[in-house]
Amino acid sequence: GALVYQYPRRTICKSGTSMRMECQAVGFQATSVAWYRQSPQKTFELIALSTVNSAIKYEQNFTQEKFPISHPNLSFSSMTVLNAYLEDRGLYLCGARQGAETLYFGSGTRLTVL
Amino acid sequence: QQQVRQSPQSLTVWEGETAILNCSYENSAFDYFPWYQQFPGEGPALLISILSVSNKKEDGRFTIFFNKREKKLSLHIADSQPGDSATYFCAATNQGGSAKLIFGEGTKLTVSS
């Protein structure tokens, strides 16, 4: 079956530092990867969409300079939160799909900023 | 503007009852509607989905009813179990387009025994 692994599950960083999170698709080819942030209130914010062979599209309020994303092949993607501050805390979710199939999510990386 | 709305925000049912979770959307271009189940500390897991060409989709105890004209859908959970206690998210997308899923704000379901 289609599985998406994310790591680390939890991370704590000091204010102003950066952290990287990774996403691995197993059992299918992740032609598209979507990175979301889920707030403590449970709402989902789309950060960016990455499709192989296309430019990464960032949503309003999110930039490549703050959330650089790499999607080098059909099974792996990573995102870094640069210069993290309190407002960046939340559960970061990687969703991956093959073609027009359903988006499958990993368990998320929970970011705490001190 | 919230493109996908869910109600109620929270719902409590007794074990064995049918839980009904509602969802509505704004964009007529949406044609694919997955429902995700999320337990605390976990990512959302796909539960059941429906295409706009259908008006009903059933999978075990879970059924989606879809009304394209009214832009409404609902998830019915029959014979609710305590293990069904979770937050349920309705999502929508134009499947022919990007992977951009628009999520509702969720319904927190509690099944009491």
Coordinates of C-alpha atoms in Angstrom, one line a residue:
Chain A
G1 CA 0.0 0.0 0.0
A2 CA 0.9 3.7 -0.2
L3 CA 2.8 5.0 2.8
V4 CA 4.4 8.3 3.6
Y5 CA 7.0 8.5 6.3
Q6 CA 8.0 11.8 7.9
Y7 CA 10.9 12.4 10.3
P8 CA 11.6 13.6 12.8
R9 CA 8.3 13.1 14.5
R10 CA 9.1 15.9 17.0
T11 CA 11.7 18.6 17.1
I12 CA 12.5 21.5 19.4
C13 CA 14.6 24.4 18.3
K14 CA 15.7 27.6 19.8
S15 CA 14.2 30.8 18.4
G16 CA 16.1 32.0 15.4
T17 CA 17.6 28.6 14.5
S18 CA 16.6 26.3 11.6
M19 CA 15.4 22.8 11.3
R20 CA 14.9 20.4 8.4
M21 CA 12.2 17.8 8.0
E22 CA 12.1 14.9 5.6
C23 CA 9.3 13.0 3.8
Q24 CA 9.6 9.6 2.2
A25 CA 7.0 8.0 -0.1
V26 CA 6.9 4.2 -0.1
G27 CA 5.0 2.0 -2.4
F28 CA 4.2 4.7 -5.0
Q29 CA 5.9 7.4 -7.0
A30 CA 5.4 10.8 -5.4
T31 CA 4.9 12.9 -8.5
S32 CA 3.4 15.7 -6.3
V33 CA 4.2 16.6 -2.8
A34 CA 2.3 19.2 -0.8
W35 CA 3.6 20.6 2.5
Y36 CA 1.0 21.8 5.0
R37 CA 1.1 23.3 8.5
Q38 CA -1.6 22.4 10.9
S39 CA -2.0 25.0 13.7
P40 CA -2.7 24.1 17.3
Q41 CA -6.3 24.9 16.5
K42 CA -6.3 22.1 13.9
T43 CA -6.6 24.3 10.8
F44 CA -4.5 23.4 7.7
E45 CA -2.4 25.9 5.9
L46 CA -0.9 24.9 2.5
I47 CA 2.7 26.0 2.4
A48 CA 3.7 24.9 -1.1
L49 CA 3.1 22.4 -3.8
S50 CA 6.0 20.6 -5.5
T51 CA 5.5 18.6 -8.7
V52 CA 8.3 16.8 -10.4
N53 CA 9.6 18.7 -13.4
S54 CA 7.8 21.9 -12.4
A55 CA 8.6 24.8 -10.3
I56 CA 7.6 24.7 -6.6
K57 CA 4.5 26.9 -6.0
Y58 CA 4.4 28.7 -2.7
E59 CA 1.1 29.9 -1.2
Q60 CA 0.6 33.5 0.0
N61 CA 2.4 34.1 3.3
F62 CA 4.9 31.4 2.6
T63 CA 8.2 31.9 0.8
Q64 CA 11.1 29.9 -0.5
E65 CA 13.4 32.1 1.5
K66 CA 11.7 30.9 4.7
F67 CA 10.6 27.4 3.8
P68 CA 13.0 26.0 1.1
I69 CA 11.8 22.7 -0.3
S70 CA 13.7 20.0 -2.1
H71 CA 12.0 17.3 -4.2
P72 CA 14.9 15.6 -6.0
N73 CA 13.2 12.3 -6.9
L74 CA 9.9 10.4 -6.9
S75 CA 10.3 9.1 -3.4
F76 CA 11.8 11.9 -1.3
S77 CA 11.1 15.5 -0.3
S78 CA 12.5 17.8 2.4
M79 CA 11.6 21.2 3.8
T80 CA 13.6 23.4 6.1
V81 CA 12.1 26.0 8.4
L82 CA 14.7 28.8 8.5
N83 CA 15.0 31.2 11.3
A84 CA 12.2 29.7 13.3
Y85 CA 10.1 31.8 15.6
L86 CA 7.2 31.1 17.9
E87 CA 4.6 31.7 15.1
D88 CA 6.2 28.8 13.1
R89 CA 5.2 26.2 15.7
G90 CA 2.8 23.5 14.6
L91 CA 2.5 20.1 13.0
Y92 CA 4.1 20.1 9.5
L93 CA 2.5 17.6 7.2
C94 CA 3.8 16.1 4.0
G95 CA 1.2 14.9 1.6
A96 CA 2.2 12.9 -1.5
R97 CA 0.4 11.5 -4.4
Q98 CA 1.1 9.8 -7.7
G99 CA -0.5 11.5 -10.7
A100 CA -4.2 12.4 -9.9
E101 CA -4.5 9.9 -7.1
T102 CA -5.4 10.6 -3.5
L103 CA -3.1 12.6 -1.3
Y104 CA -1.5 10.5 1.4
F105 CA -0.1 12.1 4.5
G106 CA 2.7 11.2 6.8
S107 CA 2.4 11.4 10.6
G108 CA 3.9 14.9 10.6
T109 CA 6.8 16.7 12.2
R110 CA 5.7 18.6 15.3
L111 CA 7.8 21.8 15.7
T112 CA 8.2 23.5 19.0
V113 CA 10.1 26.7 19.2
L114 CA 11.6 27.9 22.5
Chain B
Q1 CA -12.9 33.1 2.9
Q2 CA -13.4 29.5 4.1
Q3 CA -14.0 27.5 0.9
V4 CA -14.9 24.3 2.8
R5 CA -17.0 24.4 5.9
Q6 CA -17.8 21.7 8.3
S7 CA -20.4 21.3 11.0
P8 CA -20.8 20.7 13.8
Q9 CA -17.5 21.7 15.3
S10 CA -17.8 18.9 17.8
L11 CA -20.2 16.0 18.1
T12 CA -20.9 13.4 20.8
V13 CA -22.8 10.2 20.1
W14 CA -23.5 7.0 22.1
E15 CA -21.9 3.8 21.0
G16 CA -24.0 2.1 18.4
E17 CA -25.6 5.4 17.1
T18 CA -25.0 6.9 13.7
A19 CA -22.8 10.0 13.7
I20 CA -23.5 12.5 10.9
L21 CA -20.8 15.0 9.9
N22 CA -21.6 17.8 7.5
C23 CA -19.6 19.6 4.9
S24 CA -20.3 22.3 2.3
Y25 CA -18.1 23.9 -0.3
E26 CA -18.0 27.1 -2.4
N27 CA -16.1 26.2 -5.6
S28 CA -18.1 24.5 -8.3
A29 CA -14.9 23.3 -9.9
F30 CA -14.2 20.9 -7.0
D31 CA -14.8 17.3 -8.1
Y32 CA -13.1 15.1 -5.6
F33 CA -13.9 15.0 -1.9
P34 CA -11.8 12.9 0.5
W35 CA -12.6 12.6 4.2
Y36 CA -9.6 12.2 6.6
Q37 CA -9.6 10.9 10.1
Q38 CA -7.0 12.2 12.5
F39 CA -6.2 10.9 15.9
P40 CA -4.2 13.1 18.4
G41 CA -0.5 13.2 17.6
E42 CA -1.0 11.6 14.2
G43 CA -1.3 12.9 10.7
P44 CA -4.6 12.7 8.8
A45 CA -5.4 9.3 7.3
L46 CA -7.6 8.9 4.3
L47 CA -10.9 7.4 5.4
I48 CA -13.2 7.5 2.3
S49 CA -13.6 9.7 -0.7
I50 CA -16.2 10.5 -3.4
L51 CA -16.1 11.9 -6.9
S52 CA -18.7 14.5 -7.9
V53 CA -20.2 12.2 -10.5
S54 CA -21.5 10.0 -7.6
N55 CA -24.1 10.8 -5.0
K56 CA -23.2 8.0 -2.6
K57 CA -20.2 6.1 -1.6
E58 CA -20.2 3.3 1.0
D59 CA -17.3 1.6 2.7
G60 CA -18.2 -0.6 5.6
R61 CA -19.7 1.6 8.3
F62 CA -18.8 4.8 6.5
T63 CA -21.0 6.4 3.9
I64 CA -20.7 9.7 2.1
F65 CA -23.9 11.3 0.7
F66 CA -23.2 14.0 -1.9
N67 CA -25.5 16.7 -3.3
K68 CA -23.8 18.5 -6.1
R69 CA -26.6 21.0 -6.7
E70 CA -26.5 22.2 -3.1
K71 CA -22.7 21.8 -2.8
K72 CA -23.1 19.7 0.3
L73 CA -21.9 16.4 1.5
S74 CA -22.1 14.4 4.7
L75 CA -20.3 11.5 6.3
H76 CA -22.4 9.0 8.1
I77 CA -20.7 6.7 10.6
A78 CA -23.0 3.8 11.4
D79 CA -22.8 1.8 14.6
S80 CA -20.3 4.2 16.1
Q81 CA -17.5 2.8 18.2
P82 CA -15.4 4.4 20.9
G83 CA -12.4 3.8 18.5
D84 CA -14.1 6.2 16.0
S85 CA -13.4 9.1 18.4
A86 CA -11.2 11.4 16.4
T87 CA -11.3 14.6 14.4
Y88 CA -12.7 14.2 10.9
F89 CA -11.7 16.6 8.1
C90 CA -13.6 17.1 4.8
A91 CA -11.4 18.2 2.0
A92 CA -12.0 19.2 -1.6
T93 CA -10.0 19.6 -4.8
N94 CA -10.2 19.8 -8.6
Q95 CA -8.6 16.4 -9.3
G96 CA -7.5 17.3 -12.7
G97 CA -5.5 20.1 -11.4
S98 CA -2.7 20.3 -8.8
A99 CA -2.5 18.4 -5.5
K100 CA -4.0 21.4 -3.7
L101 CA -6.5 20.1 -1.2
I102 CA -8.6 22.6 0.6
F103 CA -9.5 21.4 4.1
G104 CA -12.5 22.2 6.3
E105 CA -11.9 23.0 10.0
G106 CA -12.8 19.6 11.2
T107 CA -15.4 17.9 13.4
K108 CA -14.3 16.4 16.6
L109 CA -16.3 13.2 17.2
T110 CA -16.6 11.6 20.6
V111 CA -18.2 8.2 20.9
S112 CA -19.3 7.5 24.4
S113 CA -19.8 3.9 25.7

